[in-house]
Amino acid sequence: MPNLANDPSRKSWINVPENSDFPIQNIPYGVFLTKEDVITIGTRIGDCAIDMGALQQLGYFEGIELTDDMFMQDTLNDFISDGKKTWRLVRNRLAEIFDKENSLLRDNAEHREIIIFKMEDIEMQLPVLIGDYTDFYSSKEHATNVGKMFRDPENALLPNWLHIPVGYHGRSSTIVPSGIPVHRPMGQTLPNGETSPVFGPSRLVDFELETAFITTDVNVMGENILINEAEDYIFGMVLLNDWSARDIQKWEYVPLGPFLAKNFASSISPWIVTMDALEPFKTKGPKQEPTPLPYLQQKGKHAFDINLEVYIQPENVEATLVSKSNFKYMYWSMSQQLTHHTSNGCRVNSGDMMGSGTISGPTEDSFGSMLELTWGGKNPITLKDGSERKFINDNDTVIIKGHCQNSSIRIGFGEVSSKLLPPFVRK
């Protein structure tokens, strides 16, 4: 089935500001709350949110096999379960409805009033009910930097790293959409030079620049999937700030890995950008040496050229750009991550989320965490207001942005923005 929505010459009758992340070629999916307290599944063009539940009720998806309430739910899980054919049919139909040459909705003022909302008049929600969350560790530059800091610099990568996409299972209960503040976590840490731990607020709260992908139903328990099929099971991508408490993590991670240092909060952008929309931005990833085992081998373009930026904004102060990176630096592709995840028969379901791991590039200004940018706090960053940061301070807001750009079109994710609050105080 052709991917008609990607036509770069297509224009919408909805106004799209210059350099918008959301032209008609994007058509991301999300869930939002209206002023009337109605939750609906929707998409976005320019600065307008589109109620897909209302579109369905008014017959605009006629001819596409959908359950009667497909877009009148509070999560995208059922839609994602319908698979790639349905995703493409719906996305092509949306591109057709909002094409500037199509008068069907354009000239129906009554329907437009019901279907189209200004972004400032809605509240974005978590787009999927995330059953399981896995975080990978797939940036060679990031893994090397961390290895240099905490282990033998000559052997920064552990022996398994070049052979498998390393990952761990996180917690989905504290994944929140952009705009939801995060409290500084409490936990055990071991002060320098001490032999006994103390309990208190983390002093080394960090961001991690990541993306994440959302899956459809992939397999039954015991079944693995083939590397050349893996991408068909990926619905789309979001930006991810995988918050981290470095001092808590340092004390707890041996021998089983991250725990409370990571599961206190993970923030994601609310619009899921589909793999169909990202198709024009496929590129080759880094050369993999040694050659992976046969079940992980793939040829062609399986990385994506996604420009990423991180800003730190103290309260009532202009934001400062602290990192510029790109998703194409990732050593292990999403297809390899998903294939490896199911290689032992682990079941993967609709709405599951898989984090990329911190995305660091080859230069110091492209590192994806404060741990690397300040080299463990030794080299503080100066912000626009003159203040310095080794890690994230209370009341700082961390903003991550991402977009793809070629000569024809720009496709973006918007942003994930979240403020770090002081520790939670029981009343």
Short mmCIF file of N, CA and C in Angstrom, two decimals, residues 184-303:
data_model
loop_
_atom_site.label_atom_id
_atom_site.label_comp_id
_atom_site.label_asym_id
_atom_site.label_seq_id
_atom_site.Cartn_x
_atom_site.Cartn_y
_atom_site.Cartn_z
N ARG A 184 12.68 15.69 43.01
CA ARG A 184 14.01 15.15 43.30
C ARG A 184 13.84 13.91 44.18
N PRO A 185 14.44 12.79 43.78
CA PRO A 185 14.20 11.56 44.54
C PRO A 185 15.01 11.48 45.83
N MET A 186 14.45 10.76 46.79
CA MET A 186 15.18 10.39 48.01
C MET A 186 15.79 9.00 47.79
N GLY A 187 16.86 8.71 48.51
CA GLY A 187 17.45 7.39 48.37
C GLY A 187 18.72 7.24 49.18
N GLN A 188 19.28 6.05 49.12
CA GLN A 188 20.55 5.77 49.78
C GLN A 188 21.72 6.17 48.88
N THR A 189 22.71 6.81 49.48
CA THR A 189 23.95 7.11 48.77
C THR A 189 25.11 6.84 49.71
N LEU A 190 26.29 6.65 49.13
CA LEU A 190 27.50 6.45 49.92
C LEU A 190 28.41 7.65 49.71
N PRO A 191 28.48 8.55 50.71
CA PRO A 191 29.34 9.73 50.56
C PRO A 191 30.80 9.34 50.33
N ASN A 192 31.51 10.17 49.60
CA ASN A 192 32.92 9.91 49.32
C ASN A 192 33.71 9.73 50.62
N GLY A 193 34.49 8.67 50.68
CA GLY A 193 35.34 8.42 51.84
C GLY A 193 34.66 7.71 52.98
N GLU A 194 33.32 7.48 52.86
CA GLU A 194 32.58 6.83 53.94
C GLU A 194 32.40 5.34 53.65
N THR A 195 32.11 4.58 54.70
CA THR A 195 31.87 3.14 54.53
C THR A 195 30.41 2.77 54.79
N SER A 196 29.64 3.72 55.33
CA SER A 196 28.22 3.46 55.60
C SER A 196 27.37 4.45 54.81
N PRO A 197 26.26 3.96 54.24
CA PRO A 197 25.41 4.84 53.44
C PRO A 197 24.57 5.77 54.30
N VAL A 198 24.04 6.80 53.65
CA VAL A 198 23.09 7.72 54.30
C VAL A 198 21.84 7.77 53.43
N PHE A 199 20.73 8.22 54.03
CA PHE A 199 19.47 8.36 53.28
C PHE A 199 19.12 9.84 53.19
N GLY A 200 18.79 10.28 51.98
CA GLY A 200 18.44 11.68 51.80
C GLY A 200 18.21 11.97 50.33
N PRO A 201 17.98 13.24 50.00
CA PRO A 201 17.74 13.60 48.60
C PRO A 201 18.98 13.40 47.74
N SER A 202 18.76 12.94 46.52
CA SER A 202 19.87 12.82 45.57
C SER A 202 20.47 14.19 45.31
N ARG A 203 21.78 14.24 45.26
CA ARG A 203 22.47 15.49 44.95
C ARG A 203 22.91 15.57 43.50
N LEU A 204 22.79 14.47 42.79
CA LEU A 204 23.31 14.41 41.42
C LEU A 204 22.22 13.98 40.44
N VAL A 205 21.13 14.74 40.37
CA VAL A 205 20.05 14.43 39.44
C VAL A 205 20.46 14.89 38.04
N ASP A 206 20.24 14.01 37.07
CA ASP A 206 20.71 14.22 35.71
C ASP A 206 19.57 13.97 34.73
N PHE A 207 19.68 14.56 33.54
CA PHE A 207 18.81 14.16 32.43
C PHE A 207 19.55 13.11 31.61
N GLU A 208 18.80 12.36 30.82
CA GLU A 208 19.39 11.51 29.81
C GLU A 208 18.64 11.76 28.50
N LEU A 209 19.37 12.21 27.50
CA LEU A 209 18.80 12.49 26.18
C LEU A 209 18.55 11.16 25.47
N GLU A 210 17.28 10.83 25.29
CA GLU A 210 16.93 9.57 24.65
C GLU A 210 15.73 9.76 23.72
N THR A 211 15.52 8.76 22.89
CA THR A 211 14.24 8.59 22.20
C THR A 211 13.67 7.25 22.68
N ALA A 212 12.43 7.00 22.34
CA ALA A 212 11.84 5.70 22.65
C ALA A 212 10.91 5.31 21.52
N PHE A 213 10.74 4.01 21.32
CA PHE A 213 9.78 3.55 20.32
C PHE A 213 8.68 2.75 20.99
N ILE A 214 7.50 2.83 20.38
CA ILE A 214 6.29 2.16 20.87
C ILE A 214 5.97 1.00 19.95
N THR A 215 5.71 -0.16 20.52
CA THR A 215 5.47 -1.36 19.72
C THR A 215 3.98 -1.68 19.59
N THR A 216 3.67 -2.46 18.57
CA THR A 216 2.39 -3.15 18.48
C THR A 216 2.57 -4.54 19.10
N ASP A 217 1.53 -5.40 19.01
CA ASP A 217 1.67 -6.78 19.48
C ASP A 217 2.65 -7.49 18.57
N VAL A 218 3.74 -7.99 19.14
CA VAL A 218 4.83 -8.52 18.34
C VAL A 218 4.78 -10.03 18.19
N ASN A 219 4.55 -10.74 19.31
CA ASN A 219 4.72 -12.19 19.28
C ASN A 219 3.90 -12.83 20.39
N VAL A 220 3.88 -14.15 20.37
CA VAL A 220 3.34 -14.90 21.50
C VAL A 220 4.53 -15.37 22.32
N MET A 221 4.29 -15.69 23.56
CA MET A 221 5.38 -16.11 24.44
C MET A 221 6.09 -17.34 23.86
N GLY A 222 7.41 -17.26 23.79
CA GLY A 222 8.21 -18.33 23.23
C GLY A 222 8.65 -18.09 21.80
N GLU A 223 7.98 -17.14 21.11
CA GLU A 223 8.28 -16.86 19.70
C GLU A 223 9.30 -15.73 19.60
N ASN A 224 10.26 -15.88 18.69
CA ASN A 224 11.15 -14.76 18.39
C ASN A 224 10.79 -14.20 17.02
N ILE A 225 11.25 -12.98 16.74
CA ILE A 225 10.96 -12.38 15.44
C ILE A 225 12.27 -12.18 14.68
N LEU A 226 12.16 -12.13 13.35
CA LEU A 226 13.34 -12.00 12.50
C LEU A 226 13.72 -10.53 12.34
N ILE A 227 15.01 -10.31 12.17
CA ILE A 227 15.53 -8.94 12.11
C ILE A 227 14.89 -8.16 10.96
N ASN A 228 14.61 -8.80 9.83
CA ASN A 228 14.04 -8.07 8.69
C ASN A 228 12.55 -7.81 8.83
N GLU A 229 11.93 -8.31 9.91
CA GLU A 229 10.51 -8.06 10.18
C GLU A 229 10.31 -7.06 11.32
N ALA A 230 11.35 -6.80 12.07
CA ALA A 230 11.20 -6.08 13.33
C ALA A 230 10.57 -4.70 13.17
N GLU A 231 10.97 -3.97 12.15
CA GLU A 231 10.49 -2.59 12.01
C GLU A 231 8.98 -2.52 11.76
N ASP A 232 8.41 -3.60 11.20
CA ASP A 232 6.96 -3.62 10.96
C ASP A 232 6.16 -3.59 12.26
N TYR A 233 6.80 -3.93 13.37
CA TYR A 233 6.12 -3.97 14.66
C TYR A 233 6.34 -2.70 15.48
N ILE A 234 7.02 -1.72 14.90
CA ILE A 234 7.28 -0.45 15.60
C ILE A 234 6.29 0.59 15.09
N PHE A 235 5.44 1.09 15.97
CA PHE A 235 4.41 2.06 15.60
C PHE A 235 5.01 3.44 15.36
N GLY A 236 5.85 3.90 16.28
CA GLY A 236 6.42 5.23 16.14
C GLY A 236 7.35 5.55 17.29
N MET A 237 7.79 6.80 17.32
CA MET A 237 8.82 7.23 18.27
C MET A 237 8.39 8.48 19.03
N VAL A 238 8.95 8.63 20.23
CA VAL A 238 8.79 9.83 21.05
C VAL A 238 10.17 10.26 21.56
N LEU A 239 10.27 11.49 22.03
CA LEU A 239 11.44 11.93 22.76
C LEU A 239 11.33 11.46 24.21
N LEU A 240 12.46 11.16 24.83
CA LEU A 240 12.47 10.62 26.19
C LEU A 240 13.57 11.29 27.01
N ASN A 241 13.18 11.86 28.14
CA ASN A 241 14.15 12.28 29.16
C ASN A 241 14.10 11.23 30.26
N ASP A 242 15.09 10.37 30.28
CA ASP A 242 15.11 9.28 31.25
C ASP A 242 15.91 9.74 32.47
N TRP A 243 15.22 10.46 33.35
CA TRP A 243 15.85 11.05 34.53
C TRP A 243 16.71 10.02 35.28
N SER A 244 17.80 10.51 35.88
CA SER A 244 18.72 9.60 36.56
C SER A 244 19.31 10.29 37.78
N ALA A 245 19.39 9.55 38.89
CA ALA A 245 20.03 10.04 40.12
C ALA A 245 21.38 9.34 40.23
N ARG A 246 22.43 10.02 39.81
CA ARG A 246 23.73 9.37 39.66
C ARG A 246 24.32 8.85 40.97
N ASP A 247 24.11 9.57 42.06
CA ASP A 247 24.70 9.13 43.33
C ASP A 247 23.97 7.91 43.88
N ILE A 248 22.64 7.87 43.71
CA ILE A 248 21.88 6.68 44.13
C ILE A 248 22.29 5.48 43.27
N GLN A 249 22.42 5.73 41.96
CA GLN A 249 22.77 4.65 41.04
C GLN A 249 24.15 4.07 41.36
N LYS A 250 25.10 4.91 41.68
CA LYS A 250 26.47 4.44 41.95
C LYS A 250 26.50 3.46 43.12
N TRP A 251 25.63 3.68 44.11
CA TRP A 251 25.61 2.83 45.30
C TRP A 251 24.81 1.55 45.08
N GLU A 252 23.78 1.61 44.25
CA GLU A 252 22.84 0.48 44.17
C GLU A 252 23.04 -0.46 42.98
N TYR A 253 23.79 -0.02 41.95
CA TYR A 253 23.67 -0.74 40.67
C TYR A 253 24.40 -2.08 40.64
N VAL A 254 25.35 -2.32 41.55
CA VAL A 254 26.01 -3.62 41.61
C VAL A 254 25.23 -4.51 42.58
N PRO A 255 24.83 -5.75 42.23
CA PRO A 255 25.18 -6.45 40.99
C PRO A 255 24.06 -6.48 39.94
N LEU A 256 22.88 -5.91 40.22
CA LEU A 256 21.75 -6.13 39.32
C LEU A 256 21.41 -4.94 38.43
N GLY A 257 22.14 -3.84 38.53
CA GLY A 257 21.91 -2.72 37.63
C GLY A 257 20.99 -1.65 38.20
N PRO A 258 20.53 -0.72 37.36
CA PRO A 258 19.75 0.43 37.83
C PRO A 258 18.45 0.00 38.50
N PHE A 259 18.06 0.74 39.53
CA PHE A 259 16.81 0.46 40.24
C PHE A 259 16.17 1.79 40.60
N LEU A 260 16.26 2.22 41.86
CA LEU A 260 15.57 3.44 42.29
C LEU A 260 16.16 4.71 41.67
N ALA A 261 17.39 4.63 41.21
CA ALA A 261 18.02 5.80 40.58
C ALA A 261 17.38 6.14 39.24
N LYS A 262 16.62 5.20 38.68
CA LYS A 262 16.06 5.40 37.36
C LYS A 262 14.53 5.39 37.34
N ASN A 263 13.89 4.71 38.29
CA ASN A 263 12.44 4.51 38.14
C ASN A 263 11.60 5.57 38.83
N PHE A 264 12.22 6.66 39.29
CA PHE A 264 11.41 7.72 39.94
C PHE A 264 10.69 8.58 38.91
N ALA A 265 11.20 8.65 37.67
CA ALA A 265 10.51 9.43 36.64
C ALA A 265 11.17 9.24 35.29
N SER A 266 10.35 9.13 34.26
CA SER A 266 10.79 9.19 32.86
C SER A 266 9.77 10.04 32.13
N SER A 267 10.22 11.06 31.40
CA SER A 267 9.31 12.01 30.74
C SER A 267 9.37 11.82 29.22
N ILE A 268 8.19 11.80 28.57
CA ILE A 268 8.16 11.62 27.12
C ILE A 268 7.37 12.74 26.45
N SER A 269 7.69 12.98 25.19
CA SER A 269 6.90 13.92 24.39
C SER A 269 5.56 13.27 24.08
N PRO A 270 4.48 14.05 23.99
CA PRO A 270 3.14 13.47 23.93
C PRO A 270 2.69 13.00 22.55
N TRP A 271 3.34 13.47 21.48
CA TRP A 271 2.96 13.06 20.12
C TRP A 271 3.86 11.94 19.64
N ILE A 272 3.27 10.83 19.21
CA ILE A 272 4.03 9.71 18.65
C ILE A 272 4.16 9.94 17.15
N VAL A 273 5.41 10.10 16.68
CA VAL A 273 5.68 10.28 15.26
C VAL A 273 5.87 8.90 14.65
N THR A 274 5.09 8.61 13.60
CA THR A 274 5.07 7.25 13.05
C THR A 274 6.33 6.94 12.26
N MET A 275 6.62 5.65 12.12
CA MET A 275 7.75 5.22 11.31
C MET A 275 7.52 5.58 9.85
N ASP A 276 6.26 5.60 9.40
CA ASP A 276 5.98 6.04 8.03
C ASP A 276 6.42 7.48 7.81
N ALA A 277 6.15 8.36 8.77
CA ALA A 277 6.54 9.77 8.64
C ALA A 277 8.06 9.93 8.64
N LEU A 278 8.75 9.04 9.34
CA LEU A 278 10.21 9.13 9.47
C LEU A 278 10.95 8.44 8.33
N GLU A 279 10.21 7.73 7.48
CA GLU A 279 10.82 6.95 6.40
C GLU A 279 11.80 7.75 5.54
N PRO A 280 11.49 9.01 5.16
CA PRO A 280 12.43 9.76 4.31
C PRO A 280 13.76 10.09 4.98
N PHE A 281 13.86 9.87 6.28
CA PHE A 281 15.06 10.29 7.00
C PHE A 281 15.91 9.10 7.45
N LYS A 282 15.66 7.95 6.83
CA LYS A 282 16.48 6.78 7.12
C LYS A 282 17.91 7.01 6.63
N THR A 283 18.87 6.48 7.37
CA THR A 283 20.27 6.62 7.00
C THR A 283 21.03 5.42 7.54
N LYS A 284 22.26 5.27 7.12
CA LYS A 284 23.07 4.17 7.63
C LYS A 284 23.60 4.50 9.01
N GLY A 285 23.62 3.50 9.88
CA GLY A 285 24.19 3.67 11.20
C GLY A 285 25.68 3.40 11.19
N PRO A 286 26.33 3.49 12.36
CA PRO A 286 27.77 3.22 12.45
C PRO A 286 28.11 1.79 12.01
N LYS A 287 29.30 1.60 11.48
CA LYS A 287 29.76 0.26 11.13
C LYS A 287 29.92 -0.55 12.41
N GLN A 288 29.43 -1.78 12.37
CA GLN A 288 29.47 -2.63 13.56
C GLN A 288 30.60 -3.65 13.45
N GLU A 289 31.58 -3.48 14.33
CA GLU A 289 32.72 -4.40 14.40
C GLU A 289 32.92 -4.84 15.84
N PRO A 290 32.97 -6.14 16.10
CA PRO A 290 32.87 -7.24 15.13
C PRO A 290 31.45 -7.36 14.56
N THR A 291 31.33 -8.10 13.47
CA THR A 291 30.02 -8.34 12.86
C THR A 291 29.11 -9.04 13.87
N PRO A 292 27.88 -8.52 14.07
CA PRO A 292 26.98 -9.18 15.03
C PRO A 292 26.68 -10.62 14.62
N LEU A 293 26.19 -11.40 15.56
CA LEU A 293 25.76 -12.75 15.26
C LEU A 293 24.64 -12.71 14.22
N PRO A 294 24.45 -13.81 13.47
CA PRO A 294 23.51 -13.78 12.33
C PRO A 294 22.12 -13.23 12.64
N TYR A 295 21.55 -13.52 13.80
CA TYR A 295 20.18 -13.08 14.07
C TYR A 295 20.07 -11.56 14.23
N LEU A 296 21.21 -10.87 14.37
CA LEU A 296 21.21 -9.41 14.51
C LEU A 296 21.76 -8.69 13.29
N GLN A 297 22.13 -9.45 12.26
CA GLN A 297 22.73 -8.82 11.08
C GLN A 297 21.66 -8.20 10.18
N GLN A 298 21.93 -6.99 9.71
CA GLN A 298 21.02 -6.31 8.79
C GLN A 298 21.81 -5.44 7.83
N LYS A 299 21.28 -5.26 6.64
CA LYS A 299 21.92 -4.43 5.63
C LYS A 299 21.02 -3.24 5.31
N GLY A 300 21.64 -2.21 4.75
CA GLY A 300 20.85 -1.05 4.33
C GLY A 300 20.74 0.01 5.40
N LYS A 301 19.72 0.86 5.25
CA LYS A 301 19.53 2.01 6.14
C LYS A 301 18.54 1.66 7.24
N HIS A 302 19.04 1.64 8.49
CA HIS A 302 18.17 1.31 9.62
C HIS A 302 18.31 2.32 10.76
N ALA A 303 19.14 3.34 10.56
CA ALA A 303 19.23 4.45 11.52
C ALA A 303 18.36 5.59 10.98
#
